[in-house]
Short mmCIF file of C-alpha atoms in Angstrom, two decimals:
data_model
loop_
_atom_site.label_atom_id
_atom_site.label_comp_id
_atom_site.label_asym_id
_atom_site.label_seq_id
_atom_site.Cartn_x
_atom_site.Cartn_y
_atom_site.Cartn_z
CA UNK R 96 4.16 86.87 5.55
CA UNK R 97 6.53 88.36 3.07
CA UNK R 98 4.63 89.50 -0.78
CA UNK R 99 5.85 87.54 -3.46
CA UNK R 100 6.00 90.01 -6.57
CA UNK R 101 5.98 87.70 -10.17
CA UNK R 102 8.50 89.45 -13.02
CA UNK R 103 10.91 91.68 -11.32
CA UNK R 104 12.96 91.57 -14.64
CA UNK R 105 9.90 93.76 -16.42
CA UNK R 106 9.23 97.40 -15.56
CA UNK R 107 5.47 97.29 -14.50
CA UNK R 108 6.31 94.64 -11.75
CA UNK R 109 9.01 97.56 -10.90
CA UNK R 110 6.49 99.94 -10.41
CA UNK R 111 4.91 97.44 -7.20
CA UNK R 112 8.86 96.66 -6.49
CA UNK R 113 9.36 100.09 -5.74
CA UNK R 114 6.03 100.90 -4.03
CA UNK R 115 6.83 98.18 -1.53
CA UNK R 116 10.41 99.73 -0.99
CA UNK R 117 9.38 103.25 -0.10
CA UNK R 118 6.47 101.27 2.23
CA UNK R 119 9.70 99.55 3.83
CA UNK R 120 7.53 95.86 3.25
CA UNK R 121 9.40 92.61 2.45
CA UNK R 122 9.13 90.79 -0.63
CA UNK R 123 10.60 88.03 -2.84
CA UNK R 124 10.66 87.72 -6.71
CA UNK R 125 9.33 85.05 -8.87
CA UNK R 126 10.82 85.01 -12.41
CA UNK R 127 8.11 85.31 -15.30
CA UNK R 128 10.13 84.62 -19.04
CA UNK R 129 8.33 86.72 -21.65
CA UNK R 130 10.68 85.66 -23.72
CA UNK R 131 9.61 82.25 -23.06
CA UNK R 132 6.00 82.71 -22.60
CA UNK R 133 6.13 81.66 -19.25
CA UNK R 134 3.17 84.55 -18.63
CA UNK R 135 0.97 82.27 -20.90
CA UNK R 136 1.39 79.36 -18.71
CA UNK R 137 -2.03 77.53 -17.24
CA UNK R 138 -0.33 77.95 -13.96
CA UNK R 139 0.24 81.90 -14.22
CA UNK R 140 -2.90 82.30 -16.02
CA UNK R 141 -4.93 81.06 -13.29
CA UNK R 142 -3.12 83.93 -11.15
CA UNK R 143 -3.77 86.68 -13.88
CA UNK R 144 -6.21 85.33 -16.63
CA UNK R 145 -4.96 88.11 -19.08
CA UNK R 146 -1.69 86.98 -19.06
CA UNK R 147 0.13 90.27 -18.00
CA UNK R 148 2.71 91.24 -15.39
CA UNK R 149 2.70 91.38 -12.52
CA UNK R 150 0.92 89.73 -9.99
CA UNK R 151 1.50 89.28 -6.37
CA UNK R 152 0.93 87.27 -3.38
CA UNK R 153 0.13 88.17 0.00
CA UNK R 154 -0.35 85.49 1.95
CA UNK R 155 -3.88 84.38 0.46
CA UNK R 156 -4.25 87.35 -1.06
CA UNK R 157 -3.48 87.62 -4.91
CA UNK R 158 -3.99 91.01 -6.65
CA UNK R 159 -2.71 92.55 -10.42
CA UNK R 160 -2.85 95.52 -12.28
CA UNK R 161 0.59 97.24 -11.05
CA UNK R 162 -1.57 100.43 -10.65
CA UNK R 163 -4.10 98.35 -8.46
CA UNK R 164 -1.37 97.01 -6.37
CA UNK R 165 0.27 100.07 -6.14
CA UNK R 166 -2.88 101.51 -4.62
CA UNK R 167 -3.55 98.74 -2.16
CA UNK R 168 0.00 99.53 -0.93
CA UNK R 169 0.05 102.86 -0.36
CA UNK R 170 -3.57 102.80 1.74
CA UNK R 171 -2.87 99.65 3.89
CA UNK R 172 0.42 100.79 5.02
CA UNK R 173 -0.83 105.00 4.96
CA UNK R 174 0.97 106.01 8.18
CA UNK R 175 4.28 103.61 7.14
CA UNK R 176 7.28 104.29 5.21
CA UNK R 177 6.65 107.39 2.82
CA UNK R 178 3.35 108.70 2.26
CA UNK R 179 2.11 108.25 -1.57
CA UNK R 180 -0.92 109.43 -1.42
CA UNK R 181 -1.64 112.95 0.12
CA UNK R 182 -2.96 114.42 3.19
CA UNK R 183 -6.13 114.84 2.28
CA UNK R 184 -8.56 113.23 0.44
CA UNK R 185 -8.65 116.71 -2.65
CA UNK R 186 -4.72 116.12 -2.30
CA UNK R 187 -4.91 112.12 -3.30
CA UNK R 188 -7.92 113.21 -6.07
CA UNK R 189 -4.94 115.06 -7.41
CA UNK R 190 -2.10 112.35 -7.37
CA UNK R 191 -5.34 110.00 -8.88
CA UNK R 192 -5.76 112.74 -12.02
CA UNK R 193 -1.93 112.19 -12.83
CA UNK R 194 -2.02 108.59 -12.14
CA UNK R 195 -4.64 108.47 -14.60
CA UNK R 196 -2.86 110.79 -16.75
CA UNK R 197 0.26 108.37 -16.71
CA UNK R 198 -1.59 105.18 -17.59
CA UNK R 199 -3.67 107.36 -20.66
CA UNK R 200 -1.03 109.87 -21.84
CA UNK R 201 1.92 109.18 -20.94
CA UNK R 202 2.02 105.08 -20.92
CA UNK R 203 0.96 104.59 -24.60
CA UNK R 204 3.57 106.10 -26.57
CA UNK R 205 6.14 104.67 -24.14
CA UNK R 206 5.49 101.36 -24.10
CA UNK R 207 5.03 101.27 -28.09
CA UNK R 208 8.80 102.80 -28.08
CA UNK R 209 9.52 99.74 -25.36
CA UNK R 210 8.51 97.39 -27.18
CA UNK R 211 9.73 97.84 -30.86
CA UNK R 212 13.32 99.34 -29.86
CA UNK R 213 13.89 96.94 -26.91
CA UNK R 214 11.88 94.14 -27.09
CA UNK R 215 10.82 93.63 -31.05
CA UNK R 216 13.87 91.57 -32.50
CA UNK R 217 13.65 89.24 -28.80
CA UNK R 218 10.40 88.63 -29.54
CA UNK R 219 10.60 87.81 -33.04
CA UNK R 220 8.87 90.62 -34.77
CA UNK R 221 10.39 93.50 -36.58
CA UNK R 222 10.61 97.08 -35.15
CA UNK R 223 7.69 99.05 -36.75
CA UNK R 224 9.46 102.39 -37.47
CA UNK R 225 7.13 104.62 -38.28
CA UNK R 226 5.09 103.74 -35.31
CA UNK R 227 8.02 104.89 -32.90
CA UNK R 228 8.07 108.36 -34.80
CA UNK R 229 4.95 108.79 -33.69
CA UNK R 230 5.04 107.34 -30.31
CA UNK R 231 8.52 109.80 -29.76
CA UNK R 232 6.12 112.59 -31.48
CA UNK R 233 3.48 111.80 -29.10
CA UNK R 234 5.26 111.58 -25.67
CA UNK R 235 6.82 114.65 -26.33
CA UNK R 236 3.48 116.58 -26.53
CA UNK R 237 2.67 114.65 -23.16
CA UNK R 238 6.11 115.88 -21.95
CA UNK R 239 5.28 119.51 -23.15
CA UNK R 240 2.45 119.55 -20.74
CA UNK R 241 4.58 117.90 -17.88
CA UNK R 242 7.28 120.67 -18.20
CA UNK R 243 4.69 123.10 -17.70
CA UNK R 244 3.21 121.44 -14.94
CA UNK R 245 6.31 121.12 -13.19
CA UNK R 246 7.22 124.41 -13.66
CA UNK R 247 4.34 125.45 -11.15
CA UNK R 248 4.71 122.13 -8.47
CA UNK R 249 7.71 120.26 -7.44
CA UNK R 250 5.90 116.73 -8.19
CA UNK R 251 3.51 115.81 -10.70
CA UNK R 252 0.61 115.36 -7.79
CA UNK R 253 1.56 118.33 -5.73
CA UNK R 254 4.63 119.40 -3.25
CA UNK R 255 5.41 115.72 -2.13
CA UNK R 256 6.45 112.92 -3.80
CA UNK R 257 3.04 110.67 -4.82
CA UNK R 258 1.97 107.53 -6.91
CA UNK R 259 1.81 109.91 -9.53
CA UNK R 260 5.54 110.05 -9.91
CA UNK R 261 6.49 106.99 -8.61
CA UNK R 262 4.63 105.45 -11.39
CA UNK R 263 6.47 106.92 -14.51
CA UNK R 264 9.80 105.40 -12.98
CA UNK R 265 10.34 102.41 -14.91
CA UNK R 266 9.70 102.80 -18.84
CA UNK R 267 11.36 106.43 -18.15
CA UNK R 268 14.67 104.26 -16.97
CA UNK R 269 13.94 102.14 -20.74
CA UNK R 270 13.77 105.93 -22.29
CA UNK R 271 16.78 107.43 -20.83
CA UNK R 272 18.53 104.29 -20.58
CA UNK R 273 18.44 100.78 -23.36
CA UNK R 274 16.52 103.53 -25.73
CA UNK R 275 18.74 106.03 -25.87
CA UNK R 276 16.65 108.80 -25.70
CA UNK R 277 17.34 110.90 -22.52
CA UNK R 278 17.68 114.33 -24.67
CA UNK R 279 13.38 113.88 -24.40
CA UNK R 280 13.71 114.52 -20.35
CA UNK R 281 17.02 116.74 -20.35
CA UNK R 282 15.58 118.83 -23.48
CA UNK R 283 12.71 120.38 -20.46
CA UNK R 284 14.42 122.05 -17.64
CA UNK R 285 12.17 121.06 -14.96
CA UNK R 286 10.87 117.41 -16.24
CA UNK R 287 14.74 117.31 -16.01
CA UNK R 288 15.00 118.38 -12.44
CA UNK R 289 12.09 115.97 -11.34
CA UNK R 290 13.80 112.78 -12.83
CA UNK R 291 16.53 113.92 -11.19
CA UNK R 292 14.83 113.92 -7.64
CA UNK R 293 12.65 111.05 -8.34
CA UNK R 294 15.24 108.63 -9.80
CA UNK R 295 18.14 109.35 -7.47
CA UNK R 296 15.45 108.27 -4.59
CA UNK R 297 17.10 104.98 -2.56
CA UNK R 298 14.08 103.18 -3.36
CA UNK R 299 14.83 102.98 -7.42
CA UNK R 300 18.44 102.53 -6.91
CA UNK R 301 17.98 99.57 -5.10
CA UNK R 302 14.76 98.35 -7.65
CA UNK R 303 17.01 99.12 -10.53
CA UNK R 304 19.42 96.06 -9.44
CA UNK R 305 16.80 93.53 -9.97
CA UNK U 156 -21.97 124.42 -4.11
CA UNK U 157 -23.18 122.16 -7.59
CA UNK U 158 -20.62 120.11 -9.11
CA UNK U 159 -20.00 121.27 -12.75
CA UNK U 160 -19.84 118.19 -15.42
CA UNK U 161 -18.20 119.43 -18.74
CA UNK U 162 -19.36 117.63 -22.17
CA UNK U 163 -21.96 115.38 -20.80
CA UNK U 164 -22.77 114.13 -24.29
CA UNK U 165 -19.92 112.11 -24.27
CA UNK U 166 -19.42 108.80 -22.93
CA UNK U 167 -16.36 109.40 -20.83
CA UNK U 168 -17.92 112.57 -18.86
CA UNK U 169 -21.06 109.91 -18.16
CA UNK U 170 -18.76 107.31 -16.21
CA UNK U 171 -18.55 110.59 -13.69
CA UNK U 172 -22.57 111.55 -14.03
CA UNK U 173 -23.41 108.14 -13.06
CA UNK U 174 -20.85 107.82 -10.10
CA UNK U 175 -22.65 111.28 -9.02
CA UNK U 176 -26.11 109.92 -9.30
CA UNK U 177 -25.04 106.80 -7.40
CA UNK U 178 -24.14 109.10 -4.64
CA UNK U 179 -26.45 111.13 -4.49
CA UNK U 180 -24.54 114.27 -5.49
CA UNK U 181 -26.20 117.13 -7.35
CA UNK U 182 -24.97 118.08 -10.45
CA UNK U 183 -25.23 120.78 -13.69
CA UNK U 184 -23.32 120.21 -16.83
CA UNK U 185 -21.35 122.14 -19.40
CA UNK U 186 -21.70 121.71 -23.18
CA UNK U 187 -18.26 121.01 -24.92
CA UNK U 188 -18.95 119.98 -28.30
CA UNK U 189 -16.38 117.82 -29.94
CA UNK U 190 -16.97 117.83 -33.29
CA UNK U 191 -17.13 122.07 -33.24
CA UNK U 192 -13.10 121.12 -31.57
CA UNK U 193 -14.29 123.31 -28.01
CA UNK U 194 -11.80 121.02 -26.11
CA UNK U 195 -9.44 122.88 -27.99
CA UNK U 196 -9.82 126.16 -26.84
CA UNK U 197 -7.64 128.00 -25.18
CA UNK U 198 -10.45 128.52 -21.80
CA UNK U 199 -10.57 125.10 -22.06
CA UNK U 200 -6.89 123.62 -22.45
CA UNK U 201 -7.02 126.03 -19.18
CA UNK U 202 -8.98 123.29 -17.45
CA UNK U 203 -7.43 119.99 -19.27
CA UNK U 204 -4.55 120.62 -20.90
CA UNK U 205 -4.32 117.73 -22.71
CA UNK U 206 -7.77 118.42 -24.52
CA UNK U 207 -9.58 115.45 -23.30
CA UNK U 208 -13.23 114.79 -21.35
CA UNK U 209 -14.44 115.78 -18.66
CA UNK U 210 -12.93 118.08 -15.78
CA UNK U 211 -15.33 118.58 -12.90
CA UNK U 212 -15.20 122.18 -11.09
CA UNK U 213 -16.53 121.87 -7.40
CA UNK U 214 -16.13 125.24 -5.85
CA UNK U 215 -12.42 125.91 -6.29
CA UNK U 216 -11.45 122.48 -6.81
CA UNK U 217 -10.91 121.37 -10.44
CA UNK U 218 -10.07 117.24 -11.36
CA UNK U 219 -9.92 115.97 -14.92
CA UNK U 220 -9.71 112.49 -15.77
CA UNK U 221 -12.83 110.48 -15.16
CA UNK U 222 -11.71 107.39 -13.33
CA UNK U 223 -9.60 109.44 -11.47
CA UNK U 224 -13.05 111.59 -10.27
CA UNK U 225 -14.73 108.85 -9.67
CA UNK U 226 -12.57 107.78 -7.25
CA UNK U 227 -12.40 111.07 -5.24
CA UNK U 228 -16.02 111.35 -5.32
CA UNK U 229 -16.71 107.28 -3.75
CA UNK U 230 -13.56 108.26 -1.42
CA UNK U 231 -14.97 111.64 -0.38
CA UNK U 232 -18.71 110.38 0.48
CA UNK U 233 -17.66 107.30 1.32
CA UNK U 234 -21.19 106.93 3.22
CA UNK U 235 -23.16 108.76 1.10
CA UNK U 236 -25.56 107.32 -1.30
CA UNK U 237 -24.20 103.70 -3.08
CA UNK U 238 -20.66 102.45 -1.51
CA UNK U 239 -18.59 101.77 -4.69
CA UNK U 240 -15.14 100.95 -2.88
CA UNK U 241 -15.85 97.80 -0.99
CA UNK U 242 -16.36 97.56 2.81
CA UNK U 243 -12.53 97.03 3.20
CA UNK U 244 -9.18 97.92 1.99
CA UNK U 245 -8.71 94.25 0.55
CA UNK U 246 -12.60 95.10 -1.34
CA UNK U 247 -11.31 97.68 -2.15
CA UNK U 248 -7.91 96.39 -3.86
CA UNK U 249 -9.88 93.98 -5.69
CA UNK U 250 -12.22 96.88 -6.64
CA UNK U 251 -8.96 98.54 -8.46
CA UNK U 252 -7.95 95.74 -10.19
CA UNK U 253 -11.20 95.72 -12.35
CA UNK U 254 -11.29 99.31 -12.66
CA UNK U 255 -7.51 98.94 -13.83
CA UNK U 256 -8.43 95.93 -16.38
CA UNK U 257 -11.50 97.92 -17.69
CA UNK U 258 -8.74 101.05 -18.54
CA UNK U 259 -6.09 99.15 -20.01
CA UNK U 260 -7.77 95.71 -21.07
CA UNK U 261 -11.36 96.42 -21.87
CA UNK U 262 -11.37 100.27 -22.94
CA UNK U 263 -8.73 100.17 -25.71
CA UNK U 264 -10.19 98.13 -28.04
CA UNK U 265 -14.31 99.75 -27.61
CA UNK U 266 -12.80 102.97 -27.64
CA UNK U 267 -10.99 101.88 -31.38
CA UNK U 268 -14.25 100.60 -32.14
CA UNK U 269 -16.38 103.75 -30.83
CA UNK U 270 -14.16 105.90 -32.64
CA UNK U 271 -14.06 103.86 -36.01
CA UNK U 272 -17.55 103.08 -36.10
CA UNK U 273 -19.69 105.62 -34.60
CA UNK U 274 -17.55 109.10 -34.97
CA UNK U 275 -14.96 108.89 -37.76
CA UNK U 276 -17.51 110.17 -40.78
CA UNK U 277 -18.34 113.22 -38.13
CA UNK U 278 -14.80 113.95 -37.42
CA UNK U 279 -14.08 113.51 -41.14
CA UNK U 280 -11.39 110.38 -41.52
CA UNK U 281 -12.10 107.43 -43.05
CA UNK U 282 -13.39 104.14 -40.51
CA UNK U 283 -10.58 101.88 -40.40
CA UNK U 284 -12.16 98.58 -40.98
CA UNK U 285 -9.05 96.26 -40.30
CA UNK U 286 -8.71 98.01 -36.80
CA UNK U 287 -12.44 97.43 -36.14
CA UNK U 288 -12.30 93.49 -37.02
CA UNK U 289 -9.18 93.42 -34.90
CA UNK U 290 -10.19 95.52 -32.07
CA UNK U 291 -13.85 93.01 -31.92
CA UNK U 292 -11.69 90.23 -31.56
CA UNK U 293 -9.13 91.73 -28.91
CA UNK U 294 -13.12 92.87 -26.83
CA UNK U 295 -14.10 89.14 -27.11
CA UNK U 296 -11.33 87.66 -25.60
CA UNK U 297 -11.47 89.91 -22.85
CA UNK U 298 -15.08 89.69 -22.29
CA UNK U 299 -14.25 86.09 -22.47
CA UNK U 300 -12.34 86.33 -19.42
CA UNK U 301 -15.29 88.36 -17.90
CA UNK U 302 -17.34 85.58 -18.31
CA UNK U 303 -15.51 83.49 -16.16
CA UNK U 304 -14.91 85.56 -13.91
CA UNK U 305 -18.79 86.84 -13.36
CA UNK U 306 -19.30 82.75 -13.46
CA UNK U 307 -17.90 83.14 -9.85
CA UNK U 308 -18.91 86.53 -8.80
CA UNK U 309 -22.00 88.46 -9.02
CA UNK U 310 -19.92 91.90 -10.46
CA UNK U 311 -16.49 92.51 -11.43
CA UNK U 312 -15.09 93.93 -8.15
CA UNK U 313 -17.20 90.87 -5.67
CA UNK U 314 -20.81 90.44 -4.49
CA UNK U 315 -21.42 94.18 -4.83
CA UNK U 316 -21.76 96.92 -7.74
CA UNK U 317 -18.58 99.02 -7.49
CA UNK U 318 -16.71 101.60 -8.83
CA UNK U 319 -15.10 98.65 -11.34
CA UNK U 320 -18.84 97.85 -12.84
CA UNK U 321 -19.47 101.09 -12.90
CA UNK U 322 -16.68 102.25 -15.34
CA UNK U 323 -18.24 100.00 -17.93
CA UNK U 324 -21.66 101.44 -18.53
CA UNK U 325 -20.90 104.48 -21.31
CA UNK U 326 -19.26 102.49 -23.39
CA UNK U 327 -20.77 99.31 -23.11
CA UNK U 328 -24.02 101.05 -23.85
CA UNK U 329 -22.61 102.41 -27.35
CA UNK U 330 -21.67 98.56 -27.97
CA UNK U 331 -24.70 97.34 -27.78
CA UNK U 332 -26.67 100.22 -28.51
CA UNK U 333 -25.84 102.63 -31.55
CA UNK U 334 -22.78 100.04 -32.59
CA UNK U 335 -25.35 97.37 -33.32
CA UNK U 336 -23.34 94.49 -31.19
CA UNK U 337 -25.54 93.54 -28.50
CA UNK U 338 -24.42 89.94 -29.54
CA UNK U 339 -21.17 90.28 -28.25
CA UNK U 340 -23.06 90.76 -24.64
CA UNK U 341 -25.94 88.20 -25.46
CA UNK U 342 -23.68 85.52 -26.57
CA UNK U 343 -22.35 85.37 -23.04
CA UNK U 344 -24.80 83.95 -20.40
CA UNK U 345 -23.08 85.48 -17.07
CA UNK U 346 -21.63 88.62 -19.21
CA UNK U 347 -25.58 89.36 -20.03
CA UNK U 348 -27.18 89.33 -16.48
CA UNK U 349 -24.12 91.55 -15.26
CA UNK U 350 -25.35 93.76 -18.25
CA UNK U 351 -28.90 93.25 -17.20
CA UNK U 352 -28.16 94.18 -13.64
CA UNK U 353 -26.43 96.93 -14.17
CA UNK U 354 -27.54 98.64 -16.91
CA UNK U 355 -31.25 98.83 -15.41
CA UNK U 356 -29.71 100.60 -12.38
CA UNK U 357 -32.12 104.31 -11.82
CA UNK U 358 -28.71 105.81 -11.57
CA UNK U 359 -27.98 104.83 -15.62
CA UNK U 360 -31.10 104.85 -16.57
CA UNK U 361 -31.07 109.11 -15.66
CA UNK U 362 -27.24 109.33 -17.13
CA UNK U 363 -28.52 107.83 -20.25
CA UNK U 364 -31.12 110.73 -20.99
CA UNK U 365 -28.30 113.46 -20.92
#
């Protein structure tokens, strides 16, 4: 039974995309239009009632929440493909903290800059400037923190790749990328180093085609 | 060794007290008081560098970021006390998704509403009243959806209380305590015998005295 992942065009559905890729599991791609409002469709809405990306489908098995999925993932298929979550159960109560700390620090000011320098004028509202000041203002504080983290462990959850950093690969691609704002991750010597490692992994290269 | 709790005042450090008392796990706490600015000192930006509640210390082991405790603690004694994860992985997928949709759906807007309402005269800024209207009607469409989906299921995460039910008491309790809106859990039939059930729980019932 191969997992159908809904929106690969969208960066949280990349987050599960590339979770399945380190796993080595199949999947297939539905398209979701945001543009459109395909995600506000009776038929997706009975999949995710909230209307939000992604969702997916394994066999009759439907789950959301990228950071649920990713989760599901990484303990089915433990001993399979790379490991995500730790050795030990302290080690995966670490990459947890800065899971957590990527969906509560680091995810806010991110996805405000997503939205009103990519995404505003497509979806018909305008860019709120002052609001991406201090978005930029606040991710770099988060940044500040991550720099000094990094400084002490190669990864964000320890000395092996996790989760933890697997999860800030998509809306860093917008940042560095569409957004033009890569001086926020080169400015810090090591957060510079770690998207180095953790971007040039085959997994993303290959997610980053969809 | 006693788990240490720090600023069990607060509503965040309670999600982990009551996780502890559903497991059985002894306990002592550590006054941080907000409004005095203690989770800005340097001792403890040590602990949680990013200044927020709660960090646990158990022996040598330090974790910040309550959901992210809570999970290490129902991982770690599993068979201990209440099982909040779900008998299997596929439980416990479903478990994440709720405890996913309560952080990013469900706690956004209370917190808004916590913050306006009940805190901004101690912490000396002015209640936003626009964001308050707003953020009510963002936490009524989602409770909405929690109707429904408690229409077909006794809690969030299945037939059992989990982690995902769990995560909702501290702030839930402000709602429809201090904030004066019981009436946006009374106005929904299954949302107020989910609130019933688990709000009457010995486990909350101790949390609340702290």
């Amino acid at each position: 039974m191969v997992v159908k992942v809904y929106g690969p065009a969208y960066a949280s559905p990349k987050r599960v995309m590339v979770c399945l890729a380190e796993k080595g599991i199949e999947f297939e791609t539905v398209t979701v239009d945001l543009i459109k409002g395909e995600h506000r469709n009776p038929e997706y809405l009975k999949l995710q009632p909230f209307g939000a990306l992604p969702v997916i489908q394994d066999g009759d098995y439907t789950l959301y929440e990228s950071r649920a999925i990713i989760r599901y993932y990484a303990e089915k298929y433990k001993s399979q493909g790379t490991d995500l979550l730790g050795k030990t159960i302290e080690e995966r109560g670490v990459v947890e903290q800065w899971l957590e700390v990527e969906a509560h620090n680091f995810h806010p000011p991110i996805y405000d800059m997503t939205v009103h320098i990519l995404f505003a004028s497509k979806l018909g509202f305008p860019s709120d400037e002052k609001l991406i000041k201090e978005s930029e203002e606040k991710l770099g504080k988060v940044l500040d923190i991550y720099e000094k983290r990094l400084s002490e462990s190669k990864y964000l959850g320890g000395d092996f790749f996790s989760l933890a950093d697997l999860s800030h690969l998509p809306f860093t691609q917008y940042l560095v990328g569409p957004m033009g704002k890569e001086y926020m991750i080169r400015d810090r010597k090591n957060v510079s180093r770690w998207w180095n490692e953790i971007s040039n992994r085959p997994s993303w290269k290959k997610i980053m085609q969809f």
